[in-house]
Coordinates of C-alpha atoms in Angstrom, one line a residue:
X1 CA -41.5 69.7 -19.2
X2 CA -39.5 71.8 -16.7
X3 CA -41.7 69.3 -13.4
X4 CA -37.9 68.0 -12.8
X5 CA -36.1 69.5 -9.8
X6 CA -32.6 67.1 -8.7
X7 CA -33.3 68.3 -5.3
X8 CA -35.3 65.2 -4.5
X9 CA -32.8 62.9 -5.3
X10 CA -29.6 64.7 -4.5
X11 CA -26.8 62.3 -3.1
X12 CA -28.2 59.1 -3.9
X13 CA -26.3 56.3 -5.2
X14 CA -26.6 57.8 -8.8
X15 CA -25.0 60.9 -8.3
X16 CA -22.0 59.0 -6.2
X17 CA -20.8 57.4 -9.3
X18 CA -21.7 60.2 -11.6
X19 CA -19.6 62.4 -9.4
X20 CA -17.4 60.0 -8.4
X21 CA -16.5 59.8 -12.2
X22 CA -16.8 63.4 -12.7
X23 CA -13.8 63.7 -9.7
X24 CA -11.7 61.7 -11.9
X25 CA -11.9 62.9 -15.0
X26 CA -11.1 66.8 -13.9
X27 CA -8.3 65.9 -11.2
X28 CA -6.6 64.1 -14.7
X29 CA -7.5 67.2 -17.1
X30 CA -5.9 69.4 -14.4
X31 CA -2.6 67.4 -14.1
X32 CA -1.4 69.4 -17.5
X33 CA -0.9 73.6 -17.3
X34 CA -3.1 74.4 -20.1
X35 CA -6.7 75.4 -19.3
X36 CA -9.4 73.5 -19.9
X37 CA -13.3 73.9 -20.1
X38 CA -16.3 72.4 -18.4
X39 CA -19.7 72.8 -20.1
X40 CA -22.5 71.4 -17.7
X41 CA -25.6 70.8 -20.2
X42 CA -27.8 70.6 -17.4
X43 CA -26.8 72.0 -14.0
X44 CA -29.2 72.2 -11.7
X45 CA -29.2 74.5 -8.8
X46 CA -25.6 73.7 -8.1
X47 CA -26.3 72.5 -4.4
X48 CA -28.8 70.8 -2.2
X49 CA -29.7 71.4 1.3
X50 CA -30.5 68.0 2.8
X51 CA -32.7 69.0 5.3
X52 CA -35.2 70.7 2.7
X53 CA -38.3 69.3 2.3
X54 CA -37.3 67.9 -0.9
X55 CA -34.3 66.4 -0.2
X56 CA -36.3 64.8 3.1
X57 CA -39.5 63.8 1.0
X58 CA -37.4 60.6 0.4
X59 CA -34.1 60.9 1.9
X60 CA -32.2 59.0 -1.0
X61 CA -29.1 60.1 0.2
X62 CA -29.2 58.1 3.2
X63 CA -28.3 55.4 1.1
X64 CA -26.1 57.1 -1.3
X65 CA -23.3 60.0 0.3
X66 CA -24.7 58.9 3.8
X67 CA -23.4 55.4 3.7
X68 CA -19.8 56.9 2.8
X69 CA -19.3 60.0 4.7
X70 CA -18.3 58.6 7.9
X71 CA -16.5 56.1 6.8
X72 CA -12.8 55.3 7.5
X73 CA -12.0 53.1 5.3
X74 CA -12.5 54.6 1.5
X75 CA -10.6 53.2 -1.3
X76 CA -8.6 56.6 -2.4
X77 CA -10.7 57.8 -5.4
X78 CA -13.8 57.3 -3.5
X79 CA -11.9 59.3 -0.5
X80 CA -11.2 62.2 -2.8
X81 CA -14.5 62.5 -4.5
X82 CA -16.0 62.2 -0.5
X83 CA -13.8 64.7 1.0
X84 CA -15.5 67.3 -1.5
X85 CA -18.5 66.8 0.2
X86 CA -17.2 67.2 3.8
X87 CA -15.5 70.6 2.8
X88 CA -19.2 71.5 1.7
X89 CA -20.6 70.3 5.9
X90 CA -17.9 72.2 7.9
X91 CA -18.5 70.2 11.6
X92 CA -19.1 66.8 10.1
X93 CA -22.5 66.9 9.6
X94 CA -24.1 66.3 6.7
X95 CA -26.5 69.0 5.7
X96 CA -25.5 70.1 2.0
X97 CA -25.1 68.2 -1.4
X98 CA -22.5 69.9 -4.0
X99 CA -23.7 69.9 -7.5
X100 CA -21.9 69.0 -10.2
X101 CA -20.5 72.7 -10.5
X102 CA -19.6 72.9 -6.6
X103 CA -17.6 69.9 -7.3
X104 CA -16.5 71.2 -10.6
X105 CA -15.0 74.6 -8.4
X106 CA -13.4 72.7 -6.3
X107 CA -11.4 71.1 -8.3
X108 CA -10.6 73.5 -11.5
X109 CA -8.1 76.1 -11.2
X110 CA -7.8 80.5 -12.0
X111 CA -7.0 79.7 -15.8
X112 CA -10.3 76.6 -16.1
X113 CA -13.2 78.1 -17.5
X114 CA -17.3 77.0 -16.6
X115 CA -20.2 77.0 -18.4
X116 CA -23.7 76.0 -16.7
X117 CA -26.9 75.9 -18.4
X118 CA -30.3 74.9 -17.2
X119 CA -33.5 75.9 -17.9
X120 CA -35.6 75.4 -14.7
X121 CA -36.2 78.9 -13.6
X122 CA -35.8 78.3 -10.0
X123 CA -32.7 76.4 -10.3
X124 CA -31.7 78.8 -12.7
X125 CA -32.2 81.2 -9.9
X126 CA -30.5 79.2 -7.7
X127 CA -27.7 78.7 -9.9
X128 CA -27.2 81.9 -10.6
X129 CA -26.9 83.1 -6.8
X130 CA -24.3 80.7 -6.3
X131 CA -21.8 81.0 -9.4
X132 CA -23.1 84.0 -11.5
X133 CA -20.4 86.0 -9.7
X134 CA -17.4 83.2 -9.9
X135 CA -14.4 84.4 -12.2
X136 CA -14.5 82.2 -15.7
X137 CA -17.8 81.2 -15.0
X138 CA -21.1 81.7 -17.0
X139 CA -24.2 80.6 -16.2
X140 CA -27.4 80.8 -18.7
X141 CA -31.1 79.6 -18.9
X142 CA -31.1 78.3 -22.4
X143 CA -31.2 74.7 -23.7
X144 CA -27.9 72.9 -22.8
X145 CA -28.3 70.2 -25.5
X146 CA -28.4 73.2 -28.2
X147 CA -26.3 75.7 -26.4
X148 CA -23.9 72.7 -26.3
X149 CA -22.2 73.6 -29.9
X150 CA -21.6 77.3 -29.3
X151 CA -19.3 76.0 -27.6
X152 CA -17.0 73.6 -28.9
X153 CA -14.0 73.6 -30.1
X154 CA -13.3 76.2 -26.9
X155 CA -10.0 78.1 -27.8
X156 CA -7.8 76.4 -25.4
X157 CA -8.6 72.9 -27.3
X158 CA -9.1 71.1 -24.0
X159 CA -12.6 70.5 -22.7
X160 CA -15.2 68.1 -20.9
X161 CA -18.6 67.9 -21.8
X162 CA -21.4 66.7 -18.5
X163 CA -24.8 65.7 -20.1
X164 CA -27.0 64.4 -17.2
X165 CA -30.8 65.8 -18.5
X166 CA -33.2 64.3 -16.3
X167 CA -35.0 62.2 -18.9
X168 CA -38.3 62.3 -18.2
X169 CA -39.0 62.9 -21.9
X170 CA -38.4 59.9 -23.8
X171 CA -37.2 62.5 -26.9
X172 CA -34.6 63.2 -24.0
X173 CA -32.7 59.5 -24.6
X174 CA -32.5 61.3 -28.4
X175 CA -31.7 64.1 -28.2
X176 CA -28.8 63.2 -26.3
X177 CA -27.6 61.3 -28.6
X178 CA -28.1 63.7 -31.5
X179 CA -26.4 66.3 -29.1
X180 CA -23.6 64.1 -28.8
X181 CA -23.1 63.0 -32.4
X182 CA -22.8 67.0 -33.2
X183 CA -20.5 68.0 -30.6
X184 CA -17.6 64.7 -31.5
X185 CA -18.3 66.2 -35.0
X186 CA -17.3 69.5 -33.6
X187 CA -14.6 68.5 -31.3
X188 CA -13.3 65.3 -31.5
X189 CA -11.0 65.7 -28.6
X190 CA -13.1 66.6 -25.8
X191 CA -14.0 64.5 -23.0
X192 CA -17.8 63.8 -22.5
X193 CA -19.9 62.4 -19.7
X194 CA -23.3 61.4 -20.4
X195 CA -25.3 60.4 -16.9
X196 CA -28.4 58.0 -17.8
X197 CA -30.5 56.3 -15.3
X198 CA -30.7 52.5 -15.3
X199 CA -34.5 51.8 -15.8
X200 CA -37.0 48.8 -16.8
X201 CA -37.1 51.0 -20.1
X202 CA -36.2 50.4 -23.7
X203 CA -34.5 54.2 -24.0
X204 CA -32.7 53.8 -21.2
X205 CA -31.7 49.9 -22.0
X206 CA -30.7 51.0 -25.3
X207 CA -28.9 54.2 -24.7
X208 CA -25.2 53.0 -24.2
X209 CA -25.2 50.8 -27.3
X210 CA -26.4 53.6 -29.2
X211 CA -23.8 56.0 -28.1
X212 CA -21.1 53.5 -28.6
X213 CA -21.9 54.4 -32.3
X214 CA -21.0 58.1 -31.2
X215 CA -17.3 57.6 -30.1
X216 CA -15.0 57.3 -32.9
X217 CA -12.1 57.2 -30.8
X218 CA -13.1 55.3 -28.1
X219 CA -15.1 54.8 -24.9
X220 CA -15.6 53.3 -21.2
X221 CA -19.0 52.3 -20.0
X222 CA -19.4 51.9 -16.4
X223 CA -23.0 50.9 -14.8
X224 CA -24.0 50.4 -10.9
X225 CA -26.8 48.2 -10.2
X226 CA -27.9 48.6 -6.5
X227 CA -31.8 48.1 -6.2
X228 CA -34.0 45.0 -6.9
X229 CA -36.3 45.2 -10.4
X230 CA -39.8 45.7 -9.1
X231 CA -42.9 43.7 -11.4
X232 CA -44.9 47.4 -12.0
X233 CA -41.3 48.0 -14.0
X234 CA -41.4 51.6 -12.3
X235 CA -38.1 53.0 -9.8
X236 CA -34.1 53.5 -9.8
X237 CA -32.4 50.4 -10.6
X238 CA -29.4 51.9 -10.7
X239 CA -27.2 54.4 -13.3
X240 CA -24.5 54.3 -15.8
X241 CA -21.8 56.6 -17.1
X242 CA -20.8 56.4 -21.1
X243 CA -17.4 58.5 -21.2
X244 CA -15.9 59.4 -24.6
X245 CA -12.4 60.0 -24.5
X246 CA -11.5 58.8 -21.0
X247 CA -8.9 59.4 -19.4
X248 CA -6.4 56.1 -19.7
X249 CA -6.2 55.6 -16.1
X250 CA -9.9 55.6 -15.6
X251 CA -10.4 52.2 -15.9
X252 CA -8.2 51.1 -13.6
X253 CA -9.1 53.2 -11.1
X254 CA -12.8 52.1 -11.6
X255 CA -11.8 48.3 -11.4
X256 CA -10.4 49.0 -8.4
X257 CA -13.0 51.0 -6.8
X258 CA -16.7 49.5 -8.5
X259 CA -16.3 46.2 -6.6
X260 CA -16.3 47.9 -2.9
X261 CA -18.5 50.9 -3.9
X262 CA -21.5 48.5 -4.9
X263 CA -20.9 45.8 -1.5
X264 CA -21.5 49.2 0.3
X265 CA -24.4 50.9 -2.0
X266 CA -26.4 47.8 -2.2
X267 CA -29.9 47.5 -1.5
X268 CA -30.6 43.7 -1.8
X269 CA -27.9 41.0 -2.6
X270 CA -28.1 40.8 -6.6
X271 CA -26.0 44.5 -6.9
X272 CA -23.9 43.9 -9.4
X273 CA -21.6 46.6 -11.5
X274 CA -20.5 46.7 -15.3
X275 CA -17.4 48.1 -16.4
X276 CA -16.1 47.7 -20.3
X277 CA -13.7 50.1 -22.7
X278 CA -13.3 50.3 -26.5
X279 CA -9.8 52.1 -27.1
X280 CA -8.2 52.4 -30.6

């Protein structure tokens, strides 16, 4: 139950668009003064050495962050979620992955507040080393899918909600949802990201529609397909982001940015991309 460790698949194409997305969504909350909240449901270790054994075992990111780094050309939402990860590889080369909190840091300001959970105990550990002494920041080792309604509504009224568990339970694709359903309940306001991987499996085929069932006041699904469908129905297709609440410039900047971003992600010629909004 706690086998998965990110570290193996940090800065593939997955975790371009999921922080790509997560970029986004922040630099918008942070155009108003009033604080807002993160709540990471599943954190990791918060950053990824590249040249670990892990990270190595496969390389993903070769064809994820290391097709985009060195480019010169980045549409300017790509750019910005890019140049986060050159401020983490002072020199220009690439060596170290920020986590969804290390990108989160970078981008909230003194009056934001974060909350990390995750329950592996040696990302815990991890975790912990990295952002356990960061002002208006806690991080905990308890279940971020039940920790999760502790805290919401946060006092400040503004918050977004990161739920990418790593889904290797099938009663993961569930309790996400269930998660989800509670916290809208909770605070219907908030912003949340839920990460899901794009598999040749029913869960994860199925997931979006059911948490389009979630969102009373609206949505934006966005999905990157970059690798072929194999016949043993086993591997990363690709990944998708469901957003509740997005921002109302999210779209746009998506359209603008999906078309390019899968051309350069794509590992055979059928990548394709999905991008569709429900507003009310």
């Amino acid at each position: 139950m706690l086998a998965y460790r990110h570290a193996f698949h940090a800065g593939n194409h997955a975790d371009v668009l999921k922080h790509l997305v997560l970029t986004q969504v922040l630099r918008y909350l942070g155009e108003k003064d009033k604080p807002y909240w993160l709540i990471d449901t599943h954190a990791g270790a918060g950053g990824y050495d590249l040249h670990s054994r892990h990270a190595q075992q496969h390389a993903e990111y070769l064809d994820g962050i290391g097709r985009l780094v060195e480019r010169d050309d980045l549409p300017p939402a790509v750019d910005d979620y890019v140049e986060i990860v050159r401020q983490h590889n002072p020199g220009g080369v690439l060596k170290h992955y920020p986590g969804s909190p290390a990108f989160a840091r970078a981008l909230m300001r003194p009056q934001d507040r974060l909350r990390l959970y995750e329950l592996h105990p040696t990302d815990h550990r991890l975790l912990l080393r990295s952002f356990g002494g960061q002002p208006h920041t806690e991080v905990h080792a308890v279940d971020g899918f039940a920790a999760l309604k502790s805290q919401l509504p946060p006092p400040s009224r503004r918050a977004a909600v990161l739920m990418d568990p790593p889904y290797e339970l099938k009663a993961d694709y569930g309790r996400v949802v269930a998660a989800l359903r509670e916290a809208v309940q909770r605070f219907a306001e908030g912003v949340y990201m839920v990460w899901y991987p794009q598999l040749q499996r029913l869960e994860s085929q199925q997931l979006p529609q059911r948490l389009k069932g979630v969102a009373p006041k609206g949505w934006l699904h966005v999905r990157m397909t970059v690798a072929r469908p194999v016949e043993a129905g086993f591997g990363l297709l690709g990944s998708g982001l469901f957003v509740i609440n997005p921002p109302w410039v999210l779209h746009d900047t998506l359209a603008e940015v999906l078309p390019w971003l899968t051309e350069v992600l794509a590992q055979y010629d059928g990548a394709s991309y999905l991008l569709e909004q429900h507003t009310v």
